[in-house]
Amino acid sequence: MGETHKVRFEPVGIDIEADEDETILDAAFRQGVMLMHGCKEGQCSACKSFLLEGDLQMDRYSTFALADYESDEGFVLLCRGHAYSDLEIELVNYDEDMIRSGLPVVTAQTEVESIVALTHDISLVRLKMTDDSGLRFHPGQYVDIAIPGTEEHRSFSMANITVAEGVLEFIIKRYPGGKFSSLLEGTLSPGDPLSVTGPYGTFTLRVSSDRRLVFIGGGAGMSPILSLLGQMAESGNEREAVYYYGARTENDLFHLEEMEELSRRLPKFRFVPCLSESWPEEWPADGTEGETGLVTAVLERCEPHLTDCDVYLCGPPPMIDAALPLLESLGVPKEQVFYDKFTITAAAEE
């Protein structure tokens, strides 16, 4: 362990202690301060901040996340930065409510309880807690699952809303050759141990807002959105909400019964599946909603007035990359758009 230094975050006035051997972001996580972040690997710029005072040195990072001219001006990446003196840092992107409601990041031991195929390439994975680590999470957050026999991990969002029953649930897309997801096809079995670290992520419901909610997802991106909807149902939230879910064909749809149950529990909630590569003659079925086309095209067609909405995005990186400029063109303020930004490389490998 190296020396420990004080780090003060402005304009929120929060202090933490950071060891020289840990990144400032990890130090904040350890102390339950949930700063804005994404990849945690110096590739996405979500944790970019400005160094006001002190000696901060950074590990290697991508210049796509922090350009040389930004570094020269004093901008830093907290996921790469180490404190070598007391520091004063100005946060560029932050949500003070989220920062102050953060939960300490811990490593917990689990074992596989079950792995169930939901579609031809998506699985529901349940992990049972096997220790007393005290892991907790806010709906919408994620953990890093260690890949057995390696030093690597993959990040997955929880689909349930609490660990009260001692179980973490995940909706995971299986990729051919994926370093973790391929293990779901016969390698991992019930009883196998897995280590998880978290919680991470700021993709959480802003309960202080009463704006209409628009959820946009695709693939395994349903996982954290399902968690948020479950939180709303559990708390009796009465905000109007709609969920546009993009899939290629009807065979790629799943959890339809769960969506029906949420619609019963949330009278102001609508689920709208969107098919991009098939147009069945009886689509949508009688009495149900459904659209055709890419989910972003459906959004543009069906939701021309989004300026007074909170928009939550979760799905494949191309979907998010298409949705963000669309939302900007529709006049949605950036502070009303929420998403987890993962790197293309990590997504492609998993």
PDB file of C-alpha atoms in Angstrom, residues 115 182-189:
ATOM      1  CA  ILE A 115     -29.127 -21.128 -16.234  1.00  0.00           C
ATOM      2  CA  SER A 182     -19.887 -18.986 -23.976  1.00  0.00           C
ATOM      3  CA  LEU A 183     -19.530 -20.648 -20.563  1.00  0.00           C
ATOM      4  CA  LEU A 184     -23.333 -20.605 -20.305  1.00  0.00           C
ATOM      5  CA  GLU A 185     -23.568 -23.248 -23.031  1.00  0.00           C
ATOM      6  CA  GLY A 186     -22.651 -26.313 -21.014  1.00  0.00           C
ATOM      7  CA  THR A 187     -19.478 -25.238 -19.181  1.00  0.00           C
ATOM      8  CA  LEU A 188     -21.000 -23.620 -16.093  1.00  0.00           C
ATOM      9  CA  SER A 189     -23.404 -25.746 -14.048  1.00  0.00           C
TER      10      SER A 189
END
